[in-house]
Short mmCIF file of C-alpha atoms and ligand atoms in Angstrom, two decimals:
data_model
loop_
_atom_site.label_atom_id
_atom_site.label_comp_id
_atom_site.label_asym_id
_atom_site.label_seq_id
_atom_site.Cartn_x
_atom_site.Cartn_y
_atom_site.Cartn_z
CA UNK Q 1 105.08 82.24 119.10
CA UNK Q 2 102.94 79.78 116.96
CA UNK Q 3 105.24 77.73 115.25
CA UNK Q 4 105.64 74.20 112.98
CA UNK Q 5 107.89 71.07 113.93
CA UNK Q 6 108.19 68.07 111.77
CA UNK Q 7 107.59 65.07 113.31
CA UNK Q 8 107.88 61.60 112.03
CA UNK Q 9 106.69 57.94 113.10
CA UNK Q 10 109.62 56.04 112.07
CA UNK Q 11 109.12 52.81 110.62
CA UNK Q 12 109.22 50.75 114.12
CA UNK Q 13 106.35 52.71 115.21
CA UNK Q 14 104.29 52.19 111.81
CA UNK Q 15 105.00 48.50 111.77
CA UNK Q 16 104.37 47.93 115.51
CA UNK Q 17 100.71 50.12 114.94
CA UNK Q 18 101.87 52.31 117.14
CA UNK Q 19 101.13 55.73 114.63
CA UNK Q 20 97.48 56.47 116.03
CA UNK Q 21 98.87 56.40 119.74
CA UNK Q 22 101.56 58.62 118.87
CA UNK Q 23 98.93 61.13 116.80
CA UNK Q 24 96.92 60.85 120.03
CA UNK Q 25 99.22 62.46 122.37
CA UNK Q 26 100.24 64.98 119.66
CA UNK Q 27 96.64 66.28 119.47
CA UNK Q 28 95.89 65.22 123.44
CA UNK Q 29 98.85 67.79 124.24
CA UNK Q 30 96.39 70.33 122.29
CA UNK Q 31 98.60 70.54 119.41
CA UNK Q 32 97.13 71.09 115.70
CA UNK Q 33 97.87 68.63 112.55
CA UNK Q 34 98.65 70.39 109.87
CA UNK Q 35 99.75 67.35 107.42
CA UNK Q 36 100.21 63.70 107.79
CA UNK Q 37 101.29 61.51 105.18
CA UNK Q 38 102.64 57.95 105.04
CA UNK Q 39 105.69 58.28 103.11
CA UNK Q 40 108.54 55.64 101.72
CA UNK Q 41 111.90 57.44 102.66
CA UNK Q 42 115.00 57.44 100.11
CA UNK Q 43 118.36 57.80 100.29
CA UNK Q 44 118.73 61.00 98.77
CA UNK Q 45 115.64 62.12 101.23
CA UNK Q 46 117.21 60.77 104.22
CA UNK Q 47 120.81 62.48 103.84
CA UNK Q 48 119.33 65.41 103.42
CA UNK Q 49 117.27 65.09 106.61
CA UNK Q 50 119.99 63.67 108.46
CA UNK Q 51 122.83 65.98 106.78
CA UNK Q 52 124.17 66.10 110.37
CA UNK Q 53 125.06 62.60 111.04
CA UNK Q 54 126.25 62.02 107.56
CA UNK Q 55 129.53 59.90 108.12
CA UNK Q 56 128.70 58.95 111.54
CA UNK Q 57 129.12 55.10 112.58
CA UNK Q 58 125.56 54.56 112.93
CA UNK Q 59 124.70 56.54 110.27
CA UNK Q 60 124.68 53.89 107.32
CA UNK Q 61 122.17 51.41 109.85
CA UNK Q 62 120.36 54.34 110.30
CA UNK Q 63 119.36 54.75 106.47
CA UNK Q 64 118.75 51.33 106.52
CA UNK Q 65 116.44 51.20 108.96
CA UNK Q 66 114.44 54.60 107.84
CA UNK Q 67 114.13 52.83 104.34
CA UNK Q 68 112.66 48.86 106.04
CA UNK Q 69 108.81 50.46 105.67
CA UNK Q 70 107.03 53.33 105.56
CA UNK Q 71 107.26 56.38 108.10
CA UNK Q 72 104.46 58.55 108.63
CA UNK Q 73 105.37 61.96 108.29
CA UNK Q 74 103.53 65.02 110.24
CA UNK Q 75 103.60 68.29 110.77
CA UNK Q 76 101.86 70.15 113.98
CA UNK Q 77 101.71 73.81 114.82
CA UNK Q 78 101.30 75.20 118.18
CA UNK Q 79 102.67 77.86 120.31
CA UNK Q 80 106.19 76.43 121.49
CA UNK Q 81 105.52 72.91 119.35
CA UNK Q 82 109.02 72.62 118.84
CA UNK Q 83 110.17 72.46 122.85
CA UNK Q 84 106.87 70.72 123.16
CA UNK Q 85 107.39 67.66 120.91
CA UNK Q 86 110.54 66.70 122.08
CA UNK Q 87 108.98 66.82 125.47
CA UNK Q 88 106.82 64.29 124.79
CA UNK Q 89 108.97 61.87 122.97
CA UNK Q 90 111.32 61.94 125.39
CA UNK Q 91 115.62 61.30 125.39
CA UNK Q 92 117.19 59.29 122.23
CA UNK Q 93 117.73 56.53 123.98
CA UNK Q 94 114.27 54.58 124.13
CA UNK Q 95 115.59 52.27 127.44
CA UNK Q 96 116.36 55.02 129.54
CA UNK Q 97 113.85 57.37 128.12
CA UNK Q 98 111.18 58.86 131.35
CA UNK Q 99 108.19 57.31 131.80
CA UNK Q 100 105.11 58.91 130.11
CA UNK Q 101 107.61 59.62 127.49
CA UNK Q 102 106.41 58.42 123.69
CA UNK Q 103 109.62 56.80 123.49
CA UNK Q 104 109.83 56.12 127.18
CA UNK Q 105 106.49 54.32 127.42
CA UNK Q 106 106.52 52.37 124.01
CA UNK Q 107 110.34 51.80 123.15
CA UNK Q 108 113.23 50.23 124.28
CA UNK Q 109 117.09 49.40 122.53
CA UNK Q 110 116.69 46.23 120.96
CA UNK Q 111 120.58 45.60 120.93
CA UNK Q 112 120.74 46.97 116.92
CA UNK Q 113 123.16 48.87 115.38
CA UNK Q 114 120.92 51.64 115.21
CA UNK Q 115 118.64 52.72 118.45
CA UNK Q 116 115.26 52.54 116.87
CA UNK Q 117 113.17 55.17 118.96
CA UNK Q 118 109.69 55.33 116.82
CA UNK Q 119 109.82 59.06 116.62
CA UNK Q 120 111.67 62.33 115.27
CA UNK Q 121 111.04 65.98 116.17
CA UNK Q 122 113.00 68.80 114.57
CA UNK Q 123 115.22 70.07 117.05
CA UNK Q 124 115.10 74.02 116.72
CA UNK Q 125 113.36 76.12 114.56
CA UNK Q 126 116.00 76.54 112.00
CA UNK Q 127 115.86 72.25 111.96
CA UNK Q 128 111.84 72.71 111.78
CA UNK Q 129 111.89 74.93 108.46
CA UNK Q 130 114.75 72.78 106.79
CA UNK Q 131 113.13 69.57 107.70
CA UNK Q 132 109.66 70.72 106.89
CA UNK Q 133 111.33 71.88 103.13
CA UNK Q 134 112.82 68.34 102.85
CA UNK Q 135 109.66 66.28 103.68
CA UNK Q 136 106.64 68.91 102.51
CA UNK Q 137 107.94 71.26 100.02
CA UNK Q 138 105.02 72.95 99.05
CA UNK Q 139 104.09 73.64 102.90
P1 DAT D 201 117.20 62.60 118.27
O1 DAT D 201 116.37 61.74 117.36
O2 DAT D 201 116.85 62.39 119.71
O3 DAT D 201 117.21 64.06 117.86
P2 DAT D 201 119.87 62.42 117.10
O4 DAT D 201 119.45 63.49 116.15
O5 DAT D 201 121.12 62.65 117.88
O6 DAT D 201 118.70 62.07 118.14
O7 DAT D 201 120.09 61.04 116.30
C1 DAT D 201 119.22 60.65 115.25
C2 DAT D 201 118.85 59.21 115.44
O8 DAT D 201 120.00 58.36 115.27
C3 DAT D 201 118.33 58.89 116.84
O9 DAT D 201 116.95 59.13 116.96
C4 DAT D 201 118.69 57.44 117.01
C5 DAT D 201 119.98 57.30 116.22
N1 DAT D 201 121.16 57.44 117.08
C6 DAT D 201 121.65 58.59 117.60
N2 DAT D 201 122.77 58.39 118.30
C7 DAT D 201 123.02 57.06 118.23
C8 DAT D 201 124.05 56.19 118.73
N3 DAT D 201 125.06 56.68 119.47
N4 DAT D 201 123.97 54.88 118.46
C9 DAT D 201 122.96 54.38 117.71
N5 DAT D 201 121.97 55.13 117.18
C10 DAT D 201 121.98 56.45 117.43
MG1 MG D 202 117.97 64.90 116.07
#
C-alpha cells in the first residue's frame, strides 16, 4: 500500500531553522520526497486546508499564524506514510507530545492562542488526496 501524505513545516519550524531536521527524519524513517516547496499560505488556501476547523475558536489565530512566514510544504510516499508521519510528529499538543516525537523533541505551547506545533500530516487518505489537491495541484 504505497501511498502520499502531505506534510508541512509550519512557519515556527521554518523560522526557528528547524525544516532540514524535520526533512531528516522524514527521509531517516526511509520515506521518499516527492515535492518540497517553500510556500506563502493565503487565506483562501488555508480554509480550504483547514475546512474542518472553519468556525472554531482557535481557528481565526490559527490563519494568522499559518500566514506570519513561509511554510515549507512536502509531500512523501511510502508504504503506510500516512500512519507513519503522524507517528513521528507526535500528539497536537507540542508540551505533552512523547519524546523522540518531531513535535515532542523540538516544540512546546508557548501560552498562544493557537498551539504552534511546527508540523502537519494529513490525517487519512481521503485528507492526503484533498490536501495534496489544495497545496500541489498538478501532483
Ligand atoms: P493535528 O495538527 O494534530 O492534526 P488538528 O487537526 O486537530 O491537529 O488541529 C489543527 C491545528 O490547530 C493543530 O495542529 C494545532 C491547532 N489546534 C488544534 N486544537 C487546538 C486547541 N484546542 N487550541 C489551540 N490550538 C489548537
Ligand atoms: Mg489535523
Amino acid at each position: 500500500m504505497t501511498e502520499r501524505t502531505l506534510i508541512l513545516v509550519k512557519p515556527d519550524g521554518v523560522r526557528r531553522g528547524l525544516s532540514g531536521e524535520i526533512l531528516r527524519r522524514i527521509e531517516a524513517k526511509g520515506y521518499t520526497l516527492v515535492a518540497v516547496e517553500l510556500r506563502e499560505a493565503t487565506p483562501e488556501l488555508l480554509s480550504q486546508h483547514y475546512e474542518e476547523h472553519v468556525g472554531k475558536p482557535f481557528y481565526e489565530p490559527l490563519v494568522e499564524f499559518m500566514m506570519e512566514g513561509p511554510t515549507l510544504a512536502i509531500v512523501a510516499e511510502g508504504n503506510a506514510v500516512i500512519e507513519g508521519f503522524r507517528s513521528l510528529a507526535g500528539t497536537t499538543n507540542p508540551t505533552s507530545a512523547a519524546p523522540g516525537t518531531i513535535r515532542g523533541d523540538l516544540g512546546r505551547d508557548w501560552g498562544l492562542k493557537v498551539m504552534q506545533n511546527l508540523v502537519h500530516g494529513s490525517d487519512s487518505e481521503e485528507s492526503s488526496a484533498r490536501e495534496i489537491g489544495i497545496w500541489f495541484p498538478n501532483l
